[in-house]
Tab-separated table of C-alpha atoms in Angstrom:
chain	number	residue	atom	x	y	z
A	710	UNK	CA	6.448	43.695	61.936
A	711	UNK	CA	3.259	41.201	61.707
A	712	UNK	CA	2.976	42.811	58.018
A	713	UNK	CA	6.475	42.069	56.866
A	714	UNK	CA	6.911	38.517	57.848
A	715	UNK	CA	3.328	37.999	55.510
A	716	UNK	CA	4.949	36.961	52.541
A	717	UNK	CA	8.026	35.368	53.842
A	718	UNK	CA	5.166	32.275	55.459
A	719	UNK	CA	3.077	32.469	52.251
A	720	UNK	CA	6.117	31.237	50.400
A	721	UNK	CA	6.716	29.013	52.626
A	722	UNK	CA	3.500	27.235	52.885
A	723	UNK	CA	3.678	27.479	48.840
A	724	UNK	CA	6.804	25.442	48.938
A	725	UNK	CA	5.592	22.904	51.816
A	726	UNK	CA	2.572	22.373	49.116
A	727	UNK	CA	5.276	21.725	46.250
A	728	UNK	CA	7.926	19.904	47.948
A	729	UNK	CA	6.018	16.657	47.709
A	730	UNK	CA	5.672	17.055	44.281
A	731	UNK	CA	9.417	17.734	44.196
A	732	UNK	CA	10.393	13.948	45.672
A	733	UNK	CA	7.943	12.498	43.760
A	734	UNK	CA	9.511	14.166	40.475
A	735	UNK	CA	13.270	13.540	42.039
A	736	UNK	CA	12.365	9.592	42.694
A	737	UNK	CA	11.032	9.327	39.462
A	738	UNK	CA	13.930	10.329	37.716
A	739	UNK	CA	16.163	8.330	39.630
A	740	UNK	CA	14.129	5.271	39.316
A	741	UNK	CA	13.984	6.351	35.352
A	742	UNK	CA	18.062	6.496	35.773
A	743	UNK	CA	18.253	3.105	37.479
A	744	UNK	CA	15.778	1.754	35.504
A	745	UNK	CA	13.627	-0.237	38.400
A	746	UNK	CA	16.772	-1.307	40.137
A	747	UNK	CA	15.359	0.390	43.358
A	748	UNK	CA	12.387	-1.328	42.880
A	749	UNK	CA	13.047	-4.810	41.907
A	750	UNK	CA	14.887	-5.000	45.473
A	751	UNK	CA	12.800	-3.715	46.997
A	752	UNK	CA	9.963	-6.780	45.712
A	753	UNK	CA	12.641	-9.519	46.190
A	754	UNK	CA	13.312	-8.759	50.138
A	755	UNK	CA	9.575	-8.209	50.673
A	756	UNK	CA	8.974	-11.479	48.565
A	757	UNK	CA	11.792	-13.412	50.360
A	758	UNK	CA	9.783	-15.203	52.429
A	759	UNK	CA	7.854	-16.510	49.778
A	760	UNK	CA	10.297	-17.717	47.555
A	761	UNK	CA	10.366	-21.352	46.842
A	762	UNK	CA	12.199	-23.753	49.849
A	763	UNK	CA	13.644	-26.924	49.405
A	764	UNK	CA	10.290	-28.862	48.334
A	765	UNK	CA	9.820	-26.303	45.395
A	766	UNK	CA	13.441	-26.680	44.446
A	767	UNK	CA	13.372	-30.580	44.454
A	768	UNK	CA	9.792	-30.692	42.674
A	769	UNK	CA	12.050	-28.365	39.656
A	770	UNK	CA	14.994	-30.721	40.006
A	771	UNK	CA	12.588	-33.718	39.471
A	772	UNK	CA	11.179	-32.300	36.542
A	773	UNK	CA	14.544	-31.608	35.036
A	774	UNK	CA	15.361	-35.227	35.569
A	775	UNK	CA	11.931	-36.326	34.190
A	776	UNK	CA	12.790	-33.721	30.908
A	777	UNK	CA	16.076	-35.264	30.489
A	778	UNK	CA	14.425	-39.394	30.761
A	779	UNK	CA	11.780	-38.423	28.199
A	780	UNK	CA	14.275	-37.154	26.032
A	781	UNK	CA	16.488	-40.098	25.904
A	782	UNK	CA	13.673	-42.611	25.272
A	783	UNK	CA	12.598	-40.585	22.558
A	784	UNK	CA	16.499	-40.771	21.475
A	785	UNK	CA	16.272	-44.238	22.029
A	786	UNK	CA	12.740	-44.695	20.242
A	787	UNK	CA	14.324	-42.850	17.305
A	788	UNK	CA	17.938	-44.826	16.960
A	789	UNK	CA	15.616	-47.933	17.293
A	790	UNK	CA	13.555	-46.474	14.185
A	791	UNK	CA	16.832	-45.859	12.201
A	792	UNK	CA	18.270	-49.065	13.320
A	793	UNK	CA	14.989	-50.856	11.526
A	794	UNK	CA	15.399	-48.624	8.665
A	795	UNK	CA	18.904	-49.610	7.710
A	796	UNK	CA	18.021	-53.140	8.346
A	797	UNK	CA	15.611	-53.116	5.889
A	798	UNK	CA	17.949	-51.370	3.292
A	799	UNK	CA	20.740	-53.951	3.947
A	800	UNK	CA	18.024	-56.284	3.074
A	801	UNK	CA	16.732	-54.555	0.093
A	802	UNK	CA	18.032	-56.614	-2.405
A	803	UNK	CA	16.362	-58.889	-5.319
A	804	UNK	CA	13.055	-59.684	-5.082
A	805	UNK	CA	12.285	-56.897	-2.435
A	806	UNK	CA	11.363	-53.556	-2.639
A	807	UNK	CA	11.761	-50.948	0.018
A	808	UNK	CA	8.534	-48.326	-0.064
A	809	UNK	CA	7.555	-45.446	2.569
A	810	UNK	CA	4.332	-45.784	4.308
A	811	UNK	CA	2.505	-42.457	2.921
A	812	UNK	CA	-0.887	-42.578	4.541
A	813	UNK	CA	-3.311	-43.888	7.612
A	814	UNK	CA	-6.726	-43.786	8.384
A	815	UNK	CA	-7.276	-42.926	12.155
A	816	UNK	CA	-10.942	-44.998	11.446
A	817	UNK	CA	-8.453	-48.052	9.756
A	818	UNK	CA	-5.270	-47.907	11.629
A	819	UNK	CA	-5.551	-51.786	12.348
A	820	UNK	CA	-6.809	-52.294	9.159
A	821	UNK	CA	-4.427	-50.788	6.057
A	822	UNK	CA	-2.030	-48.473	5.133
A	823	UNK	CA	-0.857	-46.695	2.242
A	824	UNK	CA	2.709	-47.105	0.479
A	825	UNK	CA	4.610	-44.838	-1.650
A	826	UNK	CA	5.362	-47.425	-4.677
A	827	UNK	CA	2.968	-49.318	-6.986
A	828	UNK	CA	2.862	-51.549	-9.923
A	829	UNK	CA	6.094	-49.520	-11.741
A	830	UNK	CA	7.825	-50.907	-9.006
A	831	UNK	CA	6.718	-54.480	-9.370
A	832	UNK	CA	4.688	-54.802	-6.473
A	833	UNK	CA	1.222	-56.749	-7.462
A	834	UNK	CA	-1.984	-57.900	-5.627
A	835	UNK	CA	-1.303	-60.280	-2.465
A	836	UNK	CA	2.388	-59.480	-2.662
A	837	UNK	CA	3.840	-59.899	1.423
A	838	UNK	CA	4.812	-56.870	3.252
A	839	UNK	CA	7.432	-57.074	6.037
A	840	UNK	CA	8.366	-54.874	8.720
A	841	UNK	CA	11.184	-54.949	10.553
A	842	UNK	CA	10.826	-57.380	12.414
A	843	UNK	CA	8.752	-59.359	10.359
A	844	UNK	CA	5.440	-59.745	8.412
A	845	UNK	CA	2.487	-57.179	8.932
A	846	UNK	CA	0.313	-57.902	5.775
A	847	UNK	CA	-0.439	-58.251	2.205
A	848	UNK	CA	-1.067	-55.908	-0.924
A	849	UNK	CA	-4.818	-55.454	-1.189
A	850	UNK	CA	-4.748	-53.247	-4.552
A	851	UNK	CA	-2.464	-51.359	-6.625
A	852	UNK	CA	-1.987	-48.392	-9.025
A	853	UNK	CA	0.616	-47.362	-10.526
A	854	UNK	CA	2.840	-45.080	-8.212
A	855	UNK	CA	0.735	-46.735	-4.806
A	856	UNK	CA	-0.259	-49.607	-2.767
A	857	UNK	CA	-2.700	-50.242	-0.012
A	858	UNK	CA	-1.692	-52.574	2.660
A	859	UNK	CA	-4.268	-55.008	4.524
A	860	UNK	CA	-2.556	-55.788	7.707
A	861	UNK	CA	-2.332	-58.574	9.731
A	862	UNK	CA	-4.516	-56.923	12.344
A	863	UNK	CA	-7.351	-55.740	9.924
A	864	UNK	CA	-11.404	-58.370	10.438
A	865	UNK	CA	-11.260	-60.826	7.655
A	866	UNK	CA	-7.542	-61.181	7.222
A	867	UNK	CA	-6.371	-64.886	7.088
A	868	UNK	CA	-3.363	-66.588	6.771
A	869	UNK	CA	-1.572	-69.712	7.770
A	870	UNK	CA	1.052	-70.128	9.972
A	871	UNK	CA	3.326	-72.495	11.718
A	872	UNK	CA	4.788	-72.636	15.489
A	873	UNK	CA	8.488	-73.992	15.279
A	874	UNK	CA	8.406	-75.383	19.033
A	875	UNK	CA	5.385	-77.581	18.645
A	876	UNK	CA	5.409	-77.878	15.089
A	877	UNK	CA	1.699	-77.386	14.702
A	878	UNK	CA	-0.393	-75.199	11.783
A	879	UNK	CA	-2.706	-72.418	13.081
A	880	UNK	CA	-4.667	-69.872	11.251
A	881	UNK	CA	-3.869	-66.643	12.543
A	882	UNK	CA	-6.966	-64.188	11.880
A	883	UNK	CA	-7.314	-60.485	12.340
A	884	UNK	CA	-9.975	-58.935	15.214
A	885	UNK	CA	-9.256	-54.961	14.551
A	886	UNK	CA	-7.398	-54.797	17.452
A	887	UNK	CA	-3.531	-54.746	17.880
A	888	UNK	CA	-3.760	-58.469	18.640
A	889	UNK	CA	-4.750	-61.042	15.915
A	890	UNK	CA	-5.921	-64.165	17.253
A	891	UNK	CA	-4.249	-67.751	16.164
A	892	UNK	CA	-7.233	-70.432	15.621
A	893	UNK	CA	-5.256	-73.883	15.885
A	894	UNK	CA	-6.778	-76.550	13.867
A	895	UNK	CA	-5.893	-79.600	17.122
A	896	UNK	CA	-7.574	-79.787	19.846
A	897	UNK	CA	-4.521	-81.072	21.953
A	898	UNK	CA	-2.046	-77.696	22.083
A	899	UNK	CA	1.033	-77.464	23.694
A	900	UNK	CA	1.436	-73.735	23.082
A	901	UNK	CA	2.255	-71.735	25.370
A	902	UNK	CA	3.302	-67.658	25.727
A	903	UNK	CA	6.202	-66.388	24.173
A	904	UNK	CA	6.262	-69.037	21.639
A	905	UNK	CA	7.260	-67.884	18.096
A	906	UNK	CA	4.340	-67.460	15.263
A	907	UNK	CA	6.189	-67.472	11.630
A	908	UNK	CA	4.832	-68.346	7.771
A	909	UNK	CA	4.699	-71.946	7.040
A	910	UNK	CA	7.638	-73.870	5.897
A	911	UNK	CA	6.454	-75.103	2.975
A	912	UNK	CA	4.313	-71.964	2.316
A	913	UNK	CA	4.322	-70.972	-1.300
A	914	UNK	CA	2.325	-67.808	-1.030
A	915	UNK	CA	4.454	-66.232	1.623
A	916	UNK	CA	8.097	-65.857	1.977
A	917	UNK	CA	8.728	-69.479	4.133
A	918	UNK	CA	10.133	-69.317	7.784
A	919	UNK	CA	9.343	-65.471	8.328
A	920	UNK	CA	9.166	-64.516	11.611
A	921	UNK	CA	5.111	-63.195	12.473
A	922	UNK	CA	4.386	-62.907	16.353
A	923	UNK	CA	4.814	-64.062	19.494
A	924	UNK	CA	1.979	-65.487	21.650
A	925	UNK	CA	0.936	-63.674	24.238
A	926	UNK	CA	-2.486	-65.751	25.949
A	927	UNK	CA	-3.836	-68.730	25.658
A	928	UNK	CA	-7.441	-70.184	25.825
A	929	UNK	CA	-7.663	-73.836	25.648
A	930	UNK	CA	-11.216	-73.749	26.452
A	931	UNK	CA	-11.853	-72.263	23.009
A	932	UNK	CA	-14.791	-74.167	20.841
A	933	UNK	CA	-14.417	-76.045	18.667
A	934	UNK	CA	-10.332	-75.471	19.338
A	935	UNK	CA	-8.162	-73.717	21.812
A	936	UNK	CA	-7.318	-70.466	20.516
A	937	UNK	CA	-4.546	-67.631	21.304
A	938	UNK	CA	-3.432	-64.037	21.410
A	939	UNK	CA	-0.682	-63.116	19.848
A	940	UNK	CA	1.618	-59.589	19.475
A	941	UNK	CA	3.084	-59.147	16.566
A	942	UNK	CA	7.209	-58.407	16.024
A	943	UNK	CA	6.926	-55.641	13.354
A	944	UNK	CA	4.207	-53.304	15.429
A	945	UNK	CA	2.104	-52.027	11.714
A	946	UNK	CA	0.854	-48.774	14.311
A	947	UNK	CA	4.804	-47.767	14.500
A	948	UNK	CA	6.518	-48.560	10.795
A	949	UNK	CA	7.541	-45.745	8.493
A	950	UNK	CA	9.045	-47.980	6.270
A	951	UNK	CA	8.499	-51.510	4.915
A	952	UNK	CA	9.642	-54.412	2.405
A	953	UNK	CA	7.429	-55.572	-0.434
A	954	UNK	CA	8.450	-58.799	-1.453
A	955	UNK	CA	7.906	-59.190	-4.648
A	956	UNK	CA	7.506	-62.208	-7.175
């Protein structure tokens, strides 16, 4: 009796080694089936109580807002930019010639910049160049198709001007910098900030009456005159495009 029942437990311990293997091929194949569905359920209600609360969800709504602000002030930045540029083609006309600003030097940004047109446009030596906004330097050399720019901003760059509200002369002289400084030639000033820098009047090597810079600070302790900061209205760091004005 013993000898009969032998084989009937040595198949079954065979198949209680082999079932295991069994599940593991039968969940296999249904995971294969479901493709992870089993699985990926499984990880989101262990991982529920880590998912984000209400701080995470308000830190990703915040940055969503901050996306969508960034964006519009570069949309804004950008209509201001084409803005500028059709102003300057609406006052393209005659003795001025539109040109694109082609190259910078990161060592010179205050200093120059490159345009696009040259002498076979017109433009000569000490020709003004506007921005939009107003005037941002002069032509320091030309060749034929190109022109390099010494701005307003650049050491060593000189040039008259006139302040409307006091009606006094200054000298407004470049320091590298984004900020010239105006040198008054009077001791007794009665500038004062956001007063309005523009070419002379009577000036005959600039365009008269064009609008140059605002004043930003004042020293009236300045030797041997008081002396001031000033911004200027075209900002030479953000044009693509400017006027030559051409005689």
């Amino acid at each position: 009796m013993g000898l009969s029942q032998w084989p009937q437990g040595s198949r079954l311990r065979s198949f209680q080694r082999l079932w295991p293997w069994v599940i593991l091929l039968a969940v296999l194949g249904l995971v294969r089936l479901s493709k992870g569905a089993g699985f990926a359920d499984a990880f989101a209600l262990l991982s529920r109580p880590f998912w984000p609360g209400s701080a995470q969800r308000e830190w990703v709504q915040s940055a969503v807002r901050q996306n969508d602000v960034s964006r519009l002030e570069l949309l804004e930045q950008d209509n201001a930019r084409l803005r500028g540029l059709l102003e300057l083609d609406q006052l393209s006309a005659g003795d001025r010639v539109q040109a694109a600003v082609i190259s910078r030097t990161p060592s010179g940004w205050w200093q120059q910049l490159e345009l696009g047109k040259g002498s076979f446009a017109g433009i000569a030596k000490d020709d003004a160049v506007i921005g939009p906004g107003g005037l941002i330097g002069r032509v320091q050399s030309v060749t034929p198709s190109t022109s390099r720019v010494r701005l307003l901003t650049a050491p060593g760059s000189r040039i008259g001007v006139w302040l409307p509200r006091t009606r006094q002369h200054g000298l407004l002289a470049g320091l590298g910098t984004a900020r010239p400084q105006l040198q008054f030639l009077d001791k007794d000033v009665q500038v004062q900030p956001g007063d309005l820098v523009s070419t002379s009047p009577a000036s005959t090597l600039l365009p008269p009456n064009l609008p140059v810079a605002v004043v930003q600070t004042v020293n009236l302790r300045g030797v041997p005159a008081p002396t001031a900061l000033v911004q200027l209205i075209a900002p030479p760091d953000a044009i693509d495009w400017v006027q030559v004005q051409v005689r």
